[in-house]
Short mmCIF file of C-alpha atoms in Angstrom, two decimals:
data_model
loop_
_atom_site.label_atom_id
_atom_site.label_comp_id
_atom_site.label_asym_id
_atom_site.label_seq_id
_atom_site.Cartn_x
_atom_site.Cartn_y
_atom_site.Cartn_z
CA UNK A 24 1.64 -107.82 158.00
CA UNK A 25 4.70 -105.54 158.23
CA UNK A 26 6.50 -105.03 161.54
CA UNK A 27 5.46 -101.39 161.60
CA UNK A 28 1.79 -102.34 161.52
CA UNK A 29 2.14 -104.27 164.76
CA UNK A 30 2.88 -101.06 166.69
CA UNK A 31 -0.23 -99.87 168.49
CA UNK A 32 -1.77 -96.81 166.81
CA UNK A 33 -1.55 -94.79 170.02
CA UNK A 34 2.22 -95.37 170.20
CA UNK A 35 2.73 -94.39 166.57
CA UNK A 36 0.62 -91.27 167.05
CA UNK A 37 2.59 -90.31 170.15
CA UNK A 38 5.91 -90.75 168.33
CA UNK A 39 4.63 -88.69 165.41
CA UNK A 40 3.64 -85.90 167.77
CA UNK A 41 6.92 -86.01 169.65
CA UNK A 42 9.38 -86.10 166.75
CA UNK A 43 8.67 -82.62 165.23
CA UNK A 44 8.78 -81.02 168.68
CA UNK A 45 12.09 -82.49 169.83
CA UNK A 46 14.21 -79.80 168.17
CA UNK A 47 12.06 -77.04 169.67
CA UNK A 48 12.18 -78.75 173.06
CA UNK A 49 15.96 -78.95 172.91
CA UNK A 50 16.23 -75.30 171.86
CA UNK A 51 13.92 -74.15 174.66
CA UNK A 52 15.76 -76.09 177.35
CA UNK A 53 19.18 -74.95 176.11
CA UNK A 54 18.12 -71.28 175.98
CA UNK A 55 16.90 -71.48 179.57
CA UNK A 56 20.08 -73.29 180.59
CA UNK A 57 22.19 -70.59 178.90
CA UNK A 58 20.51 -67.80 180.86
CA UNK A 59 21.27 -69.29 184.30
CA UNK A 60 25.11 -69.42 184.19
CA UNK A 61 25.14 -66.14 182.26
CA UNK A 62 23.41 -64.59 185.25
CA UNK A 63 25.77 -66.26 187.74
CA UNK A 64 28.96 -64.98 186.08
CA UNK A 65 27.57 -61.73 184.70
CA UNK A 66 25.91 -60.27 187.78
CA UNK A 67 29.27 -59.78 189.51
CA UNK A 68 30.24 -57.24 186.85
CA UNK A 69 27.20 -55.15 187.78
CA UNK A 70 27.88 -55.00 191.53
CA UNK A 71 29.86 -51.71 191.55
CA UNK A 72 27.15 -49.98 189.50
CA UNK A 73 24.38 -51.47 191.64
CA UNK A 74 26.17 -50.27 194.77
CA UNK A 75 26.61 -46.78 193.37
CA UNK A 76 22.99 -46.61 192.18
CA UNK A 77 21.35 -47.93 195.36
CA UNK A 78 23.97 -46.62 197.86
CA UNK A 79 24.09 -50.13 199.30
CA UNK A 80 26.55 -51.30 201.92
CA UNK A 81 28.64 -54.42 201.40
CA UNK A 82 26.34 -56.90 203.19
CA UNK A 83 23.17 -56.20 201.16
CA UNK A 84 25.29 -55.87 198.01
CA UNK A 85 26.80 -59.31 198.66
CA UNK A 86 23.29 -60.75 198.83
CA UNK A 87 22.68 -59.76 195.20
CA UNK A 88 25.01 -62.69 194.43
CA UNK A 89 24.55 -64.78 197.57
CA UNK A 90 20.75 -64.79 197.52
CA UNK A 91 20.84 -66.38 194.06
CA UNK A 92 23.56 -68.88 194.96
CA UNK A 93 22.01 -69.93 198.27
CA UNK A 94 18.55 -70.35 196.75
CA UNK A 95 19.98 -72.30 193.82
CA UNK A 96 21.93 -74.60 196.15
CA UNK A 97 19.06 -75.12 198.58
CA UNK A 98 16.46 -76.01 195.96
CA UNK A 99 18.48 -78.21 193.59
CA UNK A 100 17.51 -81.34 195.53
CA UNK A 101 14.03 -80.01 196.32
CA UNK A 102 13.04 -79.61 192.69
CA UNK A 103 13.81 -83.27 192.02
CA UNK A 104 11.12 -84.23 194.51
CA UNK A 105 8.73 -81.62 193.10
CA UNK A 106 9.23 -82.97 189.57
CA UNK A 107 8.42 -86.49 190.76
CA UNK A 108 5.23 -85.22 192.36
CA UNK A 109 3.84 -82.84 189.70
CA UNK A 110 5.69 -83.82 186.51
CA UNK A 111 8.87 -82.58 184.87
CA UNK A 112 7.29 -80.17 182.39
CA UNK A 113 5.17 -78.51 185.06
CA UNK A 114 8.16 -78.18 187.36
CA UNK A 115 10.31 -76.81 184.53
CA UNK A 116 7.54 -74.36 183.61
CA UNK A 117 7.33 -73.19 187.21
CA UNK A 118 11.08 -72.65 187.26
CA UNK A 119 11.04 -70.59 184.04
CA UNK A 120 8.16 -68.45 185.34
CA UNK A 121 9.88 -67.87 188.67
CA UNK A 122 13.18 -66.99 186.99
CA UNK A 123 11.53 -64.60 184.51
CA UNK A 124 9.49 -62.92 187.26
CA UNK A 125 12.55 -62.59 189.49
CA UNK A 126 14.63 -61.13 186.65
CA UNK A 127 11.92 -58.61 185.81
CA UNK A 128 11.62 -57.65 189.48
CA UNK A 129 15.42 -57.26 189.65
CA UNK A 130 15.37 -54.94 186.64
CA UNK A 131 12.87 -52.55 188.24
CA UNK A 132 13.98 -52.80 191.90
CA UNK A 133 14.71 -49.42 193.46
CA UNK A 134 15.94 -50.78 196.80
CA UNK A 135 18.81 -53.23 197.24
CA UNK A 136 16.81 -55.37 199.68
CA UNK A 137 14.06 -55.81 197.09
CA UNK A 138 16.76 -56.69 194.57
CA UNK A 139 18.12 -59.31 196.98
CA UNK A 140 14.65 -60.86 197.34
CA UNK A 141 14.18 -60.89 193.57
CA UNK A 142 17.55 -62.58 193.10
CA UNK A 143 16.56 -65.27 195.60
CA UNK A 144 13.44 -65.89 193.51
CA UNK A 145 15.56 -66.28 190.36
CA UNK A 146 17.83 -68.72 192.21
CA UNK A 147 14.85 -70.92 193.04
CA UNK A 148 13.77 -70.84 189.42
CA UNK A 149 17.30 -71.52 188.19
CA UNK A 150 17.50 -74.70 190.26
CA UNK A 151 14.32 -75.95 188.57
CA UNK A 152 15.61 -75.08 185.09
CA UNK A 153 18.80 -77.10 185.57
CA UNK A 154 17.28 -80.06 187.44
CA UNK A 155 14.10 -80.45 185.39
CA UNK A 156 15.66 -79.40 182.08
CA UNK A 157 18.13 -82.28 182.29
CA UNK A 158 15.32 -84.68 183.22
CA UNK A 159 13.28 -83.54 180.21
CA UNK A 160 16.15 -84.17 177.81
CA UNK A 161 16.74 -87.63 179.27
CA UNK A 162 13.06 -88.43 178.65
CA UNK A 163 12.71 -87.01 175.14
CA UNK A 164 16.00 -88.31 173.71
CA UNK A 165 17.64 -91.71 173.78
CA UNK A 166 20.72 -93.41 172.36
CA UNK A 167 23.17 -91.25 170.38
CA UNK A 168 20.63 -88.40 170.27
CA UNK A 169 20.61 -88.27 174.07
CA UNK A 170 24.42 -88.14 174.16
CA UNK A 171 24.40 -85.24 171.70
CA UNK A 172 21.69 -83.43 173.66
CA UNK A 173 23.63 -83.64 176.92
CA UNK A 174 26.85 -82.63 175.20
CA UNK A 175 25.05 -79.51 174.03
CA UNK A 176 23.64 -79.05 177.54
CA UNK A 177 27.14 -78.95 179.03
CA UNK A 178 28.58 -76.86 176.22
CA UNK A 179 25.84 -74.23 176.45
CA UNK A 180 26.28 -74.01 180.22
CA UNK A 181 30.02 -73.48 179.73
CA UNK A 182 29.41 -70.80 177.11
CA UNK A 183 27.05 -69.05 179.52
CA UNK A 184 29.72 -68.92 182.21
CA UNK A 185 32.35 -67.77 179.71
CA UNK A 186 30.46 -64.96 178.01
CA UNK A 187 28.34 -63.81 180.97
CA UNK A 188 30.76 -61.11 182.19
CA UNK A 189 31.35 -59.74 178.69
CA UNK A 190 27.63 -59.58 177.86
CA UNK A 191 26.87 -57.97 181.21
CA UNK A 192 29.69 -55.45 180.77
CA UNK A 193 28.41 -54.44 177.33
CA UNK A 194 24.82 -54.06 178.59
CA UNK A 195 25.91 -52.03 181.62
CA UNK A 196 28.11 -49.72 179.61
CA UNK A 197 25.50 -49.19 176.90
CA UNK A 198 22.18 -49.30 178.74
CA UNK A 199 22.77 -49.60 182.49
CA UNK A 200 22.88 -52.45 185.03
CA UNK A 201 19.11 -53.00 185.04
CA UNK A 202 19.25 -54.29 181.47
CA UNK A 203 21.37 -57.24 182.58
CA UNK A 204 18.31 -58.61 184.36
CA UNK A 205 15.82 -57.36 181.78
CA UNK A 206 17.69 -59.32 179.09
CA UNK A 207 17.30 -62.51 181.13
CA UNK A 208 13.55 -61.94 181.42
CA UNK A 209 13.28 -61.32 177.66
CA UNK A 210 15.16 -64.53 176.83
CA UNK A 211 12.96 -66.59 179.12
CA UNK A 212 9.85 -65.06 177.57
CA UNK A 213 10.89 -66.89 174.39
CA UNK A 214 11.18 -70.12 176.39
CA UNK A 215 7.64 -69.62 177.71
CA UNK A 216 6.38 -69.43 174.11
CA UNK A 217 7.85 -72.89 173.47
CA UNK A 218 6.30 -74.57 176.53
CA UNK A 219 3.23 -75.91 174.66
CA UNK A 220 5.63 -77.84 172.42
CA UNK A 221 7.28 -79.33 175.51
CA UNK A 222 3.92 -80.49 176.83
CA UNK A 223 3.18 -82.28 173.55
CA UNK A 224 6.68 -83.76 173.22
CA UNK A 225 7.46 -85.00 176.71
CA UNK A 226 5.57 -88.24 177.49
CA UNK A 227 3.15 -88.16 180.43
CA UNK A 228 4.67 -88.93 183.82
CA UNK A 229 2.98 -91.23 186.28
CA UNK A 230 3.80 -88.99 189.25
CA UNK A 231 3.02 -90.08 192.77
CA UNK A 232 6.36 -89.07 194.27
CA UNK A 233 6.38 -87.39 197.65
CA UNK A 234 8.04 -84.14 198.57
CA UNK A 235 10.23 -84.35 201.65
CA UNK A 236 8.88 -81.13 203.16
CA UNK A 237 10.54 -81.39 206.62
CA UNK A 238 13.93 -82.31 205.16
CA UNK A 239 13.73 -79.60 202.49
CA UNK A 240 12.76 -76.92 205.01
CA UNK A 241 15.53 -77.88 207.44
CA UNK A 242 18.18 -77.92 204.71
CA UNK A 243 17.11 -74.51 203.39
CA UNK A 244 17.08 -73.12 206.95
CA UNK A 245 20.61 -74.38 207.67
CA UNK A 246 22.02 -72.90 204.45
CA UNK A 247 20.39 -69.51 205.05
CA UNK A 248 21.61 -69.37 208.65
CA UNK A 249 25.23 -70.23 207.89
CA UNK A 250 25.44 -67.85 204.92
CA UNK A 251 23.85 -65.01 206.89
CA UNK A 252 26.33 -65.58 209.71
CA UNK A 253 29.27 -65.37 207.29
CA UNK A 254 27.98 -62.29 205.46
CA UNK A 255 27.26 -60.43 208.70
CA UNK A 256 30.51 -61.48 210.38
CA UNK A 257 32.37 -58.35 209.31
CA UNK A 258 29.43 -56.13 210.32
CA UNK A 259 28.48 -57.58 213.71
CA UNK A 260 31.86 -59.03 214.70
CA UNK A 261 32.90 -62.67 214.30
CA UNK A 262 32.53 -63.33 218.02
CA UNK A 263 29.24 -61.48 218.41
CA UNK A 264 26.17 -63.14 219.88
CA UNK A 265 24.32 -62.70 216.58
CA UNK A 266 26.91 -64.50 214.45
CA UNK A 267 27.50 -67.27 217.01
CA UNK A 268 23.75 -67.74 217.40
CA UNK A 269 23.27 -68.07 213.64
CA UNK A 270 26.07 -70.64 213.38
CA UNK A 271 24.67 -72.60 216.32
CA UNK A 272 21.25 -72.54 214.69
CA UNK A 273 22.74 -73.85 211.44
CA UNK A 274 24.47 -76.74 213.24
CA UNK A 275 21.24 -77.58 215.07
CA UNK A 276 19.22 -77.48 211.84
CA UNK A 277 21.70 -79.82 210.11
CA UNK A 278 21.59 -82.23 213.07
CA UNK A 279 17.80 -82.35 212.97
CA UNK A 280 17.94 -82.68 209.17
CA UNK A 281 20.19 -85.75 209.49
CA UNK A 282 17.82 -87.30 212.04
CA UNK A 283 14.77 -86.62 209.88
CA UNK A 284 16.40 -88.03 206.74
CA UNK A 285 17.35 -91.27 208.54
CA UNK A 286 13.72 -91.85 209.47
CA UNK A 287 12.06 -90.64 206.28
CA UNK A 288 10.58 -93.19 203.88
CA UNK A 289 11.23 -90.76 201.00
CA UNK A 290 14.32 -88.76 202.05
CA UNK A 291 15.58 -85.81 200.05
CA UNK A 292 19.08 -87.17 200.72
CA UNK A 293 19.94 -90.78 201.52
CA UNK A 294 22.82 -90.33 203.98
CA UNK A 295 24.26 -93.74 203.09
CA UNK A 296 25.88 -92.20 199.99
CA UNK A 297 28.21 -90.31 202.33
CA UNK A 298 29.86 -93.49 203.63
CA UNK A 299 32.02 -93.80 200.52
CA UNK A 300 35.19 -91.85 201.34
CA UNK A 301 36.37 -91.58 197.75
CA UNK A 302 33.00 -90.17 196.74
CA UNK A 303 33.32 -87.52 199.45
CA UNK A 304 36.86 -86.75 198.33
CA UNK A 305 35.75 -86.18 194.76
CA UNK A 306 32.82 -84.05 195.95
CA UNK A 307 35.35 -81.71 197.59
CA UNK A 308 37.00 -80.91 194.25
CA UNK A 309 34.19 -78.48 193.28
CA UNK A 310 34.49 -76.95 196.77
CA UNK A 311 38.13 -76.12 196.00
CA UNK A 312 37.00 -74.58 192.70
CA UNK A 313 34.42 -72.50 194.56
CA UNK A 314 37.12 -70.86 196.67
CA UNK A 315 39.84 -70.70 194.02
CA UNK A 316 37.72 -69.68 191.02
CA UNK A 317 34.15 -68.59 191.87
CA UNK A 318 35.27 -65.99 194.42
CA UNK A 319 37.41 -64.35 191.73
CA UNK A 320 34.56 -64.61 189.24
CA UNK A 321 32.54 -62.53 191.70
CA UNK A 322 35.07 -60.01 193.02
CA UNK A 323 37.75 -59.62 190.35
CA UNK A 324 35.51 -57.33 188.23
CA UNK A 325 35.24 -54.95 191.20
CA UNK A 326 39.04 -54.93 191.54
CA UNK A 327 39.49 -54.20 187.84
CA UNK A 328 37.08 -51.24 187.94
CA UNK A 329 37.86 -49.85 191.39
CA UNK A 330 41.65 -50.30 191.58
CA UNK A 331 42.89 -50.40 187.99
CA UNK A 332 40.43 -47.78 186.75
CA UNK A 333 39.03 -49.81 183.85
CA UNK A 334 35.44 -49.23 182.78
CA UNK A 335 32.77 -51.88 183.23
CA UNK A 336 32.80 -52.98 179.60
CA UNK A 337 36.56 -53.50 179.58
CA UNK A 338 36.45 -55.36 182.90
CA UNK A 339 33.77 -57.68 181.53
CA UNK A 340 35.81 -58.33 178.41
CA UNK A 341 38.94 -59.10 180.45
CA UNK A 342 36.99 -61.67 182.47
CA UNK A 343 37.00 -63.84 179.35
CA UNK A 344 40.60 -64.65 180.28
CA UNK A 345 39.25 -66.30 183.42
CA UNK A 346 36.14 -67.92 181.95
CA UNK A 347 37.25 -69.07 178.49
CA UNK A 348 39.17 -72.11 179.85
CA UNK A 349 35.92 -73.29 181.48
CA UNK A 350 34.55 -73.75 177.97
CA UNK A 351 37.64 -75.38 176.44
CA UNK A 352 39.19 -77.48 179.21
CA UNK A 353 36.32 -79.95 179.86
CA UNK A 354 36.59 -81.21 176.27
CA UNK A 355 40.38 -81.27 176.54
CA UNK A 356 40.16 -83.33 179.74
CA UNK A 357 37.81 -85.81 178.07
CA UNK A 358 40.21 -86.27 175.16
CA UNK A 359 43.17 -86.78 177.48
CA UNK A 360 41.28 -89.44 179.44
CA UNK A 361 40.41 -91.11 176.14
CA UNK A 362 44.12 -91.25 175.35
CA UNK A 363 44.97 -92.98 178.60
CA UNK A 364 45.63 -90.15 181.06
CA UNK A 365 44.37 -91.09 184.55
CA UNK A 366 41.34 -88.99 185.58
CA UNK A 367 42.75 -88.48 189.08
CA UNK A 368 45.92 -87.05 187.56
CA UNK A 369 43.86 -84.41 185.79
CA UNK A 370 41.82 -83.66 188.92
CA UNK A 371 44.96 -83.05 190.98
CA UNK A 372 46.33 -80.96 188.10
CA UNK A 373 43.18 -78.85 188.29
CA UNK A 374 43.73 -78.31 192.03
CA UNK A 375 47.34 -77.32 191.35
CA UNK A 376 46.21 -74.81 188.71
CA UNK A 377 43.76 -73.23 191.16
CA UNK A 378 46.45 -72.77 193.79
CA UNK A 379 49.14 -71.57 191.37
CA UNK A 380 46.71 -69.27 189.59
CA UNK A 381 45.62 -67.60 192.83
CA UNK A 382 49.25 -67.12 193.87
CA UNK A 383 50.19 -65.72 190.44
CA UNK A 384 47.32 -63.22 190.62
CA UNK A 385 49.19 -61.47 193.43
CA UNK A 386 51.08 -59.81 190.56
CA UNK A 387 47.99 -57.65 190.06
CA UNK A 388 48.56 -53.95 190.63
CA UNK A 389 46.76 -50.68 189.80
CA UNK A 390 48.87 -50.38 186.64
CA UNK A 391 48.83 -54.04 185.62
CA UNK A 392 48.82 -54.70 181.88
CA UNK A 393 46.74 -57.25 180.02
CA UNK A 394 49.72 -59.48 179.21
CA UNK A 395 50.65 -59.78 182.89
CA UNK A 396 47.01 -60.39 183.77
CA UNK A 397 46.44 -63.06 181.12
CA UNK A 398 48.62 -65.92 182.35
CA UNK A 399 47.35 -66.22 185.97
CA UNK A 400 43.73 -65.76 184.89
CA UNK A 401 44.03 -68.46 182.22
CA UNK A 402 45.72 -70.85 184.68
CA UNK A 403 43.01 -70.27 187.31
CA UNK A 404 40.29 -70.80 184.72
CA UNK A 405 41.97 -74.03 183.63
CA UNK A 406 41.84 -75.20 187.24
CA UNK A 407 38.08 -74.87 187.12
CA UNK A 408 37.68 -76.22 183.58
CA UNK A 409 39.75 -79.39 183.91
CA UNK A 410 37.57 -80.72 186.73
CA UNK A 411 34.20 -79.28 185.64
CA UNK A 412 33.04 -82.19 183.53
CA UNK A 413 35.34 -84.88 184.84
CA UNK A 414 34.64 -84.99 188.56
CA UNK A 415 30.92 -85.80 188.18
CA UNK A 416 31.47 -88.96 186.19
CA UNK A 417 34.26 -90.15 188.47
CA UNK A 418 32.22 -89.51 191.62
CA UNK A 419 28.99 -91.12 190.42
CA UNK A 420 30.87 -94.21 189.23
CA UNK A 421 31.57 -94.98 192.90
CA UNK A 422 27.90 -94.96 193.91
CA UNK A 423 25.22 -97.64 193.62
CA UNK A 424 23.43 -96.91 190.30
CA UNK A 425 20.10 -96.98 192.12
CA UNK A 426 21.28 -93.95 194.12
CA UNK A 427 23.04 -92.14 191.29
CA UNK A 428 20.35 -89.47 190.96
CA UNK A 429 20.44 -88.64 194.63
CA UNK A 430 24.26 -88.69 194.63
CA UNK A 431 24.29 -86.28 191.67
CA UNK A 432 21.92 -84.02 193.56
CA UNK A 433 24.22 -84.07 196.59
CA UNK A 434 27.27 -83.30 194.45
CA UNK A 435 25.57 -80.35 192.77
CA UNK A 436 24.17 -79.11 196.07
CA UNK A 437 27.65 -79.22 197.62
CA UNK A 438 29.06 -77.50 194.54
CA UNK A 439 26.51 -74.69 194.56
CA UNK A 440 26.34 -74.42 198.34
CA UNK A 441 30.11 -74.09 198.59
CA UNK A 442 29.98 -71.34 195.96
CA UNK A 443 27.55 -69.38 198.14
CA UNK A 444 29.66 -69.94 201.25
CA UNK A 445 32.94 -69.14 199.47
CA UNK A 446 31.60 -65.88 198.05
CA UNK A 447 30.21 -64.93 201.47
CA UNK A 448 33.48 -65.79 203.25
CA UNK A 449 35.56 -63.85 200.74
CA UNK A 450 33.33 -60.78 200.84
CA UNK A 451 33.19 -60.73 204.62
CA UNK A 452 36.96 -61.23 204.92
CA UNK A 453 37.53 -58.45 202.37
CA UNK A 454 35.38 -56.09 204.43
CA UNK A 455 37.21 -57.05 207.63
CA UNK A 456 40.72 -56.58 206.21
CA UNK A 457 39.79 -53.42 204.33
CA UNK A 458 38.15 -52.05 207.47
CA UNK A 459 41.42 -52.40 209.35
CA UNK A 460 43.39 -50.76 206.54
CA UNK A 461 40.97 -47.82 206.40
CA UNK A 462 40.82 -47.50 210.18
CA UNK A 463 44.62 -47.33 210.40
CA UNK A 464 44.99 -44.70 207.66
CA UNK A 465 41.89 -42.51 207.74
CA UNK A 466 43.36 -40.23 210.40
CA UNK A 467 45.91 -38.92 207.92
CA UNK A 468 43.23 -37.23 205.78
CA UNK A 469 41.66 -34.04 207.17
CA UNK A 470 37.88 -34.17 207.46
CA UNK A 471 37.66 -37.93 206.89
CA UNK A 472 35.44 -39.82 209.36
CA UNK A 473 33.23 -42.93 209.62
CA UNK A 474 35.93 -45.51 208.89
CA UNK A 475 33.48 -48.43 209.19
CA UNK A 476 30.97 -46.97 206.73
CA UNK A 477 33.70 -45.95 204.30
CA UNK A 478 35.28 -49.42 204.38
CA UNK A 479 31.87 -51.05 203.87
CA UNK A 480 31.16 -48.93 200.79
CA UNK A 481 34.67 -49.39 199.41
CA UNK A 482 34.51 -53.18 199.81
CA UNK A 483 31.58 -53.15 197.38
CA UNK A 484 33.82 -51.55 194.75
CA UNK A 485 32.35 -48.04 194.98
CA UNK A 486 35.52 -46.10 195.89
CA UNK A 487 34.16 -42.76 194.67
CA UNK A 488 31.07 -43.15 196.83
CA UNK A 489 33.21 -44.18 199.78
CA UNK A 490 35.43 -41.09 199.36
CA UNK A 491 32.35 -38.85 199.23
CA UNK A 492 30.91 -40.54 202.32
CA UNK A 493 34.11 -39.91 204.27
CA UNK A 494 33.86 -36.14 204.07
CA UNK A 495 37.60 -35.86 203.35
CA UNK A 496 38.62 -32.43 202.10
CA UNK A 497 40.97 -34.03 199.57
CA UNK A 498 38.64 -36.56 197.96
CA UNK A 499 41.04 -37.42 195.15
CA UNK A 500 43.85 -38.20 197.56
CA UNK A 501 41.53 -40.15 199.82
CA UNK A 502 40.20 -42.16 196.85
CA UNK A 503 43.80 -43.03 195.95
CA UNK A 504 44.32 -44.18 199.53
CA UNK A 505 41.22 -46.39 199.32
CA UNK A 506 42.49 -47.91 196.05
CA UNK A 507 45.79 -48.80 197.74
CA UNK A 508 43.96 -50.23 200.75
CA UNK A 509 41.69 -52.30 198.50
CA UNK A 510 44.70 -53.53 196.52
CA UNK A 511 46.50 -54.59 199.72
CA UNK A 512 43.44 -56.40 201.09
CA UNK A 513 42.84 -58.15 197.76
CA UNK A 514 46.40 -59.46 197.68
CA UNK A 515 46.20 -60.78 201.23
CA UNK A 516 43.00 -62.65 200.42
CA UNK A 517 44.56 -64.19 197.31
CA UNK A 518 47.13 -65.82 199.57
CA UNK A 519 44.25 -67.00 201.74
CA UNK A 520 42.52 -68.58 198.75
CA UNK A 521 45.72 -70.40 197.82
CA UNK A 522 46.03 -71.70 201.40
CA UNK A 523 42.45 -72.99 201.36
CA UNK A 524 43.17 -74.73 198.05
CA UNK A 525 46.24 -76.46 199.50
CA UNK A 526 44.33 -77.67 202.56
CA UNK A 527 41.46 -79.02 200.46
CA UNK A 528 43.89 -80.75 198.09
CA UNK A 529 45.49 -82.51 201.08
CA UNK A 530 42.10 -83.59 202.46
CA UNK A 531 41.04 -84.86 199.03
CA UNK A 532 44.26 -86.87 198.71
CA UNK A 533 43.73 -88.44 202.14
CA UNK A 534 40.11 -89.39 201.37
CA UNK A 535 41.00 -90.91 198.00
CA UNK A 536 43.89 -92.86 199.56
CA UNK A 537 41.80 -94.06 202.52
CA UNK A 538 39.65 -96.32 200.35
CA UNK A 539 42.59 -97.91 198.57
CA UNK A 540 44.56 -98.99 201.65
CA UNK A 541 42.34 -101.92 202.71
CA UNK A 542 42.60 -103.42 199.25
CA UNK A 543 46.41 -103.31 199.20
#
């Protein structure tokens, strides 16, 4: 009897069914994965057009980006528990359906608040696509095939971030901002057609996991409260009862969350992973990237269109200077580590690039040329790219392998949560600084009134709409004034981003050094 004949018929049949569907499964997961970062980086290019079309103020316009980011961050850990309870394919399917429905709703939304709600729905679906898509690949593939599948997973995600602004700019210029979201829905419709193949290819899952409902609800509540407080800070006042109440509520929700997780038999987050100082230090590297890179990914397109006068398509194309290093540098970092360069050296180099890139971007001006723009954007993008693939492996190597999945979930939650907070902080600070600039100068333009409303509209990148709202008799002159005010505020915030990067780099260095001292 040959060795092959000793394999049970059911096993051979299952393998025969799975093998032809593996390529289709990989293609479906990678297409869904491509859509998510494309949306994250591309939506920012559409903000000025969305603001002009919906006449939205800065706060609701910020939530077009923040609603997605907050929902994505909040539900990254939650979907892991859901997948354990209902199965990975079902959870992935639910994520694809939610993302497609949210994208379609975004494309047809006539009110910015409805658009915000739709973007939150896509964020929830995006978290499932990333979490459950990776789990599906780890189940379907093994050995060298698994390594290739995950290499493609990371590469496709990087390509999505890199080309998102350019694709969005082309769609907006040719068809309008709604087609950015319609294209996402169309792409995910193709993924839905491949789901039957996933069901046949992915082996059945035993299930039986429990969803940490109290912990999940408290974590989501805390994230929503803190982000709302930051977004509304410039509108209500940073010392207002509303903002302070939201922040107090967030602190209380996190305190209760910690207490619940300590007592839970199936916690969403095992707090013991936070006792490793070096792990915490490495987890702060993506936080630095959120402030130094992601904020610019969100707001630099508005600067390029509002202040430098470039059209949306050109602004999206120029954003490749910022995003292209995110595609190239992770592979470069891996090769350098393979040749003996210390990973921590590259991580601190990435932090230095973020700080230096933000400082160098202060050379931006209304008449800035592409050559002047290229160097600081490439350096800032390298700061993001050098750490993007490296920090995860270094951080998880410090954690008990039995808790690696949970630690990865915490790292990604901190990464995505800090992106939401950084974008909210930047937008609110931009509105505050711009409001002061407009308030100080609006009196010099006859007929101009409503400084607060004008600053709010201008902070969203819609300078023409802000000039019309002001009632100034000389709209052209007033629009030029708004461009100068926006330019000044943008430069001040760049220095702020560099300062945040320096502080985080110092904290990271202290945390990484703290664990080495006892051993010396």
